[in-house]
Short mmCIF file of C-alpha atoms and ligand atoms in Angstrom, two decimals:
data_model
loop_
_atom_site.label_atom_id
_atom_site.label_comp_id
_atom_site.label_asym_id
_atom_site.label_seq_id
_atom_site.Cartn_x
_atom_site.Cartn_y
_atom_site.Cartn_z
CA MET Y 1 9.96 21.74 -35.36
CA SER Y 2 10.65 18.08 -34.76
CA ASN Y 3 8.01 15.43 -35.04
CA PRO Y 4 6.40 14.93 -31.60
CA ASP Y 5 5.87 11.25 -32.38
CA SER Y 6 9.63 10.71 -32.38
CA GLU Y 7 10.31 12.57 -29.12
CA VAL Y 8 10.88 10.46 -26.01
CA VAL Y 9 9.15 13.12 -23.91
CA THR Y 10 6.51 15.57 -25.10
CA TYR Y 11 5.60 18.89 -23.49
CA GLU Y 12 2.26 20.57 -23.82
CA GLN Y 13 0.72 23.52 -22.05
CA ARG Y 14 -3.01 23.41 -21.33
CA GLY Y 15 -4.13 26.54 -19.55
CA ASP Y 16 -2.16 26.81 -16.31
CA VAL Y 17 -1.00 23.21 -16.51
CA ALA Y 18 2.07 21.73 -18.24
CA VAL Y 19 1.57 18.13 -19.31
CA VAL Y 20 4.86 16.23 -19.58
CA THR Y 21 4.41 12.86 -21.27
CA MET Y 22 6.84 9.95 -21.53
CA ASN Y 23 6.57 8.78 -25.10
CA ARG Y 24 8.01 5.32 -25.63
CA PRO Y 25 4.71 3.43 -25.56
CA GLU Y 26 6.15 0.57 -27.65
CA TYR Y 27 8.47 -0.17 -24.69
CA ARG Y 28 5.92 0.62 -21.97
CA ASN Y 29 7.81 3.90 -21.48
CA ALA Y 30 10.96 2.18 -20.25
CA GLN Y 31 13.22 4.96 -19.03
CA ASN Y 32 16.56 5.34 -20.78
CA SER Y 33 18.92 8.24 -20.14
CA ALA Y 34 17.64 10.09 -23.20
CA MET Y 35 14.23 10.09 -21.50
CA THR Y 36 15.66 11.07 -18.11
CA TYR Y 37 17.36 14.15 -19.54
CA ALA Y 38 14.32 15.02 -21.65
CA LEU Y 39 12.17 14.83 -18.50
CA ASP Y 40 14.65 17.07 -16.74
CA ASP Y 41 14.47 19.59 -19.59
CA ALA Y 42 10.68 19.52 -19.43
CA PHE Y 43 10.56 20.02 -15.66
CA TYR Y 44 13.12 22.79 -15.83
CA ARG Y 45 11.02 24.52 -18.49
CA ALA Y 46 7.85 24.15 -16.42
CA ALA Y 47 9.61 25.47 -13.30
CA ALA Y 48 10.87 28.55 -15.13
CA ASP Y 49 7.64 29.43 -16.95
CA ASP Y 50 5.39 31.78 -14.95
CA ALA Y 51 2.42 30.69 -17.05
CA VAL Y 52 2.70 27.17 -15.60
CA LYS Y 53 1.19 26.64 -12.15
CA VAL Y 54 0.97 22.84 -11.98
CA VAL Y 55 2.77 20.00 -13.78
CA VAL Y 56 1.22 16.67 -14.76
CA LEU Y 57 3.52 13.72 -15.52
CA ALA Y 58 1.95 11.15 -17.83
CA GLY Y 59 2.91 8.08 -19.84
CA SER Y 60 1.59 7.52 -23.35
CA GLY Y 61 -0.09 4.24 -24.24
CA LYS Y 62 -1.39 1.51 -21.98
CA HIS Y 63 1.26 1.82 -19.26
CA PHE Y 64 2.76 4.61 -17.19
CA SER Y 65 6.24 3.08 -16.91
CA ALA Y 66 7.85 -0.35 -17.00
CA GLY Y 67 10.86 1.06 -15.12
CA HIS Y 68 14.45 1.61 -16.10
CA ASP Y 69 15.43 0.50 -19.57
CA ILE Y 70 17.31 -2.76 -19.15
CA GLY Y 71 16.76 -4.21 -22.59
CA THR Y 72 15.28 -2.07 -25.39
CA PRO Y 73 17.22 -1.10 -28.53
CA GLY Y 74 17.37 2.43 -27.10
CA ARG Y 75 19.21 1.42 -23.93
CA ASP Y 76 21.94 4.02 -23.58
CA ILE Y 77 23.77 3.38 -20.30
CA ASP Y 78 27.15 3.80 -22.01
CA SER Y 79 26.31 7.29 -23.29
CA SER Y 80 27.41 10.58 -21.77
CA PHE Y 81 24.97 13.40 -21.11
CA GLU Y 82 25.58 16.85 -19.71
CA ARG Y 83 25.43 16.19 -15.97
CA ARG Y 84 23.02 18.24 -13.87
CA ALA Y 85 22.02 16.54 -10.64
CA GLY Y 86 25.46 16.72 -9.03
CA LEU Y 87 29.10 17.53 -9.61
CA TRP Y 88 30.29 13.94 -9.53
CA TRP Y 89 32.25 12.95 -12.65
CA ASP Y 90 30.83 11.11 -15.64
CA HIS Y 91 30.36 7.34 -15.41
CA VAL Y 92 31.55 6.73 -18.98
CA GLY Y 93 35.09 5.40 -19.13
CA ARG Y 94 35.06 4.33 -15.46
CA GLU Y 95 34.99 0.76 -14.25
CA GLY Y 96 32.95 -1.30 -11.84
CA ALA Y 97 31.34 0.27 -8.81
CA GLU Y 98 32.85 3.65 -9.63
CA SER Y 99 30.94 3.77 -12.90
CA ARG Y 100 27.67 2.49 -11.42
CA PHE Y 101 27.80 4.83 -8.44
CA ALA Y 102 28.50 7.85 -10.64
CA ARG Y 103 25.73 7.00 -13.09
CA GLU Y 104 23.03 6.09 -10.57
CA SER Y 105 23.84 9.06 -8.34
CA GLU Y 106 23.11 11.27 -11.32
CA VAL Y 107 20.30 9.73 -13.35
CA TYR Y 108 18.34 7.92 -10.64
CA LEU Y 109 18.73 9.28 -7.12
CA GLY Y 110 19.92 12.76 -8.12
CA MET Y 111 17.34 13.34 -10.83
CA CYS Y 112 14.40 12.11 -8.78
CA ARG Y 113 15.42 14.37 -5.88
CA ARG Y 114 15.80 17.29 -8.27
CA TRP Y 115 12.29 16.72 -9.60
CA ARG Y 116 10.80 16.29 -6.14
CA GLU Y 117 12.02 19.81 -5.41
CA LEU Y 118 10.43 21.40 -8.48
CA PRO Y 119 8.76 24.41 -6.79
CA LYS Y 120 5.32 23.77 -8.29
CA PRO Y 121 2.83 21.00 -7.57
CA THR Y 122 3.38 17.90 -9.69
CA ILE Y 123 0.83 15.17 -10.30
CA ALA Y 124 1.63 11.69 -11.62
CA MET Y 125 -1.20 10.35 -13.79
CA VAL Y 126 -0.74 6.58 -13.66
CA GLN Y 127 -2.37 3.89 -15.78
CA GLY Y 128 -1.32 0.26 -16.24
CA ALA Y 129 2.17 -0.70 -15.11
CA CYS Y 130 4.18 1.39 -12.69
CA ILE Y 131 7.14 -0.87 -12.01
CA ALA Y 132 10.47 -0.36 -10.18
CA GLY Y 133 12.05 2.69 -11.87
CA GLY Y 134 8.50 3.82 -12.71
CA LEU Y 135 7.76 4.05 -8.99
CA MET Y 136 10.55 6.59 -8.63
CA LEU Y 137 8.90 8.84 -11.18
CA ALA Y 138 5.48 8.60 -9.55
CA TRP Y 139 6.85 8.96 -6.02
CA SER Y 140 8.89 12.05 -6.79
CA CYS Y 141 5.63 13.76 -7.81
CA ASP Y 142 3.52 15.39 -5.09
CA LEU Y 143 0.25 13.64 -5.90
CA VAL Y 144 -0.51 10.35 -7.63
CA ILE Y 145 -3.80 9.79 -9.43
CA ALA Y 146 -4.23 6.17 -10.46
CA ALA Y 147 -6.55 4.63 -13.02
CA ASP Y 148 -8.40 1.56 -11.80
CA ASP Y 149 -6.14 -0.59 -14.04
CA ALA Y 150 -2.92 0.74 -12.48
CA PHE Y 151 -0.59 -1.64 -10.66
CA PHE Y 152 2.62 -1.09 -8.76
CA ALA Y 153 5.55 -3.42 -8.06
CA ASP Y 154 9.23 -3.37 -7.18
CA PRO Y 155 10.57 -6.84 -8.05
CA VAL Y 156 14.29 -5.96 -7.88
CA VAL Y 157 14.86 -8.18 -4.83
CA ARG Y 158 14.95 -10.91 -7.49
CA MET Y 159 18.24 -9.29 -8.50
CA GLY Y 160 19.36 -9.46 -4.88
CA ILE Y 161 18.92 -5.68 -4.65
CA PRO Y 162 16.98 -4.06 -1.74
CA GLY Y 163 14.63 -1.90 -3.81
CA VAL Y 164 15.07 0.74 -6.49
CA GLU Y 165 17.57 3.57 -6.07
CA TYR Y 166 15.07 6.17 -4.84
CA PHE Y 167 14.25 4.25 -1.67
CA ALA Y 168 11.03 5.96 -0.56
CA HIS Y 169 9.18 2.72 0.14
CA PRO Y 170 8.87 2.95 3.96
CA TRP Y 171 7.67 6.55 3.68
CA VAL Y 172 5.13 6.14 0.88
CA MET Y 173 3.51 2.90 2.05
CA GLY Y 174 4.67 2.40 5.65
CA PRO Y 175 7.47 0.10 6.82
CA ARG Y 176 5.29 -2.97 7.41
CA PHE Y 177 3.88 -3.09 3.93
CA ALA Y 178 7.16 -1.93 2.37
CA LYS Y 179 8.67 -5.21 3.56
CA GLU Y 180 5.88 -7.29 2.04
CA PHE Y 181 6.01 -5.26 -1.18
CA LEU Y 182 9.76 -5.88 -1.51
CA PHE Y 183 9.93 -9.42 -0.10
CA THR Y 184 7.30 -10.69 -2.55
CA GLY Y 185 7.75 -8.36 -5.53
CA GLU Y 186 4.01 -8.77 -6.03
CA ARG Y 187 1.87 -6.38 -7.97
CA VAL Y 188 -0.30 -4.07 -5.89
CA GLY Y 189 -3.50 -2.90 -7.52
CA ALA Y 190 -4.80 0.67 -7.47
CA ASP Y 191 -7.34 0.13 -4.68
CA ARG Y 192 -4.75 -1.40 -2.37
CA ALA Y 193 -2.33 1.39 -3.21
CA LEU Y 194 -5.05 3.84 -2.21
CA ALA Y 195 -5.66 2.04 1.09
CA LEU Y 196 -1.92 2.17 1.80
CA GLY Y 197 -1.84 5.91 1.18
CA MET Y 198 0.52 5.55 -1.80
CA VAL Y 199 -1.91 7.21 -4.20
CA ASN Y 200 -4.34 10.08 -3.70
CA ARG Y 201 -7.28 8.94 -5.82
CA VAL Y 202 -8.37 6.01 -7.97
CA VAL Y 203 -10.56 6.81 -10.96
CA ALA Y 204 -11.98 4.89 -13.91
CA ARG Y 205 -9.44 4.51 -16.70
CA ALA Y 206 -11.67 6.47 -19.08
CA GLU Y 207 -11.84 9.36 -16.60
CA LEU Y 208 -8.15 9.46 -15.70
CA GLU Y 209 -7.14 12.40 -17.82
CA ALA Y 210 -10.23 14.51 -17.10
CA GLU Y 211 -10.01 13.88 -13.35
CA THR Y 212 -6.30 14.65 -13.24
CA MET Y 213 -6.62 17.82 -15.30
CA GLY Y 214 -9.60 18.93 -13.18
CA LEU Y 215 -7.57 18.53 -10.00
CA ALA Y 216 -4.57 20.29 -11.56
CA GLU Y 217 -6.73 23.24 -12.61
CA LYS Y 218 -8.26 23.47 -9.14
CA ILE Y 219 -4.81 23.56 -7.52
CA ALA Y 220 -3.70 26.13 -10.11
CA GLN Y 221 -6.15 28.64 -8.57
CA MET Y 222 -3.93 28.91 -5.50
CA PRO Y 223 -1.14 31.52 -5.39
CA ARG Y 224 2.18 30.41 -6.84
CA LEU Y 225 4.34 31.21 -3.84
CA GLY Y 226 1.80 29.69 -1.45
CA LEU Y 227 1.93 26.44 -3.37
CA ALA Y 228 5.74 26.47 -3.56
CA LEU Y 229 6.14 27.11 0.18
CA THR Y 230 3.50 24.52 1.06
CA LYS Y 231 5.24 21.91 -1.06
CA LYS Y 232 8.57 22.77 0.55
CA ALA Y 233 6.99 22.59 4.02
CA VAL Y 234 5.72 19.06 3.49
CA ASN Y 235 8.96 17.95 1.82
CA GLN Y 236 10.99 19.34 4.71
CA ALA Y 237 8.73 17.54 7.19
CA GLU Y 238 9.13 14.31 5.21
CA ASP Y 239 12.90 14.75 5.27
CA LEU Y 240 12.74 15.28 9.04
CA MET Y 241 10.92 11.93 9.16
CA GLY Y 242 14.12 10.51 7.74
CA LEU Y 243 13.38 10.28 4.03
CA ARG Y 244 16.52 11.94 2.72
CA ALA Y 245 18.98 10.45 5.20
CA GLY Y 246 17.31 7.04 4.92
CA MET Y 247 17.61 7.10 1.16
CA ASP Y 248 21.29 8.02 1.34
CA SER Y 249 22.02 5.13 3.68
CA VAL Y 250 20.09 2.63 1.57
CA PHE Y 251 21.81 3.83 -1.60
CA GLY Y 252 24.97 2.34 -0.11
CA LEU Y 253 23.25 -1.03 0.40
CA HIS Y 254 21.90 -0.83 -3.13
CA HIS Y 255 25.44 -0.43 -4.47
CA LEU Y 256 26.74 -3.18 -2.21
CA ALA Y 257 24.19 -5.44 -3.92
CA HIS Y 258 25.21 -4.35 -7.43
CA ALA Y 259 28.88 -4.90 -6.54
CA HIS Y 260 28.18 -8.31 -5.01
CA ASN Y 261 26.32 -9.38 -8.16
CA ALA Y 262 29.19 -8.23 -10.34
CA GLU Y 263 31.75 -9.92 -8.11
CA VAL Y 264 30.15 -13.36 -7.92
CA GLY Y 265 28.19 -13.45 -11.20
CA THR Y 266 28.19 -12.11 -14.71
CA ASP Y 267 26.79 -8.62 -14.19
CA SER Y 268 25.47 -6.18 -11.60
CA LEU Y 269 21.84 -7.22 -12.22
CA ALA Y 270 22.40 -10.89 -11.25
CA GLY Y 271 21.87 -11.99 -14.83
CA GLN Y 272 18.27 -10.76 -14.88
CA THR Y 273 16.91 -9.38 -18.14
CA ALA Y 274 13.86 -7.36 -19.15
CA ARG Y 275 12.20 -10.65 -20.09
CA SER Y 276 12.96 -12.46 -16.85
CA MET Y 277 11.90 -9.45 -14.79
CA LYS Y 278 8.66 -9.05 -16.71
CA ALA Y 279 7.18 -12.33 -15.56
CA PRO Y 280 4.89 -11.27 -12.72
CA THR Y 281 5.03 -13.14 -9.45
CA THR Y 282 1.29 -12.78 -9.10
CA SER Y 283 -1.70 -10.92 -10.46
CA PRO Y 284 -3.10 -7.75 -8.82
ZN1 LIG W 301 20.95 0.40 -9.31
#
């Protein structure tokens, strides 16, 4: 058995609940592809295991997720993994927009959609930072429970990019606020996120785990198929409100922005780095 401390994602079963934990606390759980595929393994395992009724997604340490890995020593965007979210070819060995489109279709948009369709209720348990790519993880869960120290932001407009790849913004916070959220890149605190309907509950940081597990165990009392069909019903309704088609259309704009950056500048991220992106535009 490998050492859990060295795993980028840990999996634990507690009663009827699987707890899937991102485990790169030294990098605020920045998501590299190794983590993406480990998350996918964990969700696949939870989906297949009849003893699991509900899945909780957590982040170890002070922060849920700083977003996609754009600067840690474990950044692995040039690595190949066994592809699962679609049949599109591998990004490795391709150039320019072809490489970016292949990679982001798989590890960002494709994976988040795959996880959203996990046929069991999923709960994101969010403390501290939930930034950009971190939003995609929280939003693809069914429920979001936030600690009172949680904050949310999508600052990628600084890169000239209209939001992260999984463009759920207008659906999870309403179009009016989605514009403010993106135009400013400002951090939104837990209470505001609750008022916007982006999270289900805000609890004291010290109570986050107990409250989340309590809710998960309560949901786990419901019949498995009832939960699966109910989840599918709401997801289908959300897609009929334009979520899926909207995301597909915006994914094209997202890749236009990456291509523009690469065409006129030095890279597809407009020269932004983890350090330059970390500087907050404002406090919660
Ligand atoms: Zn992108």
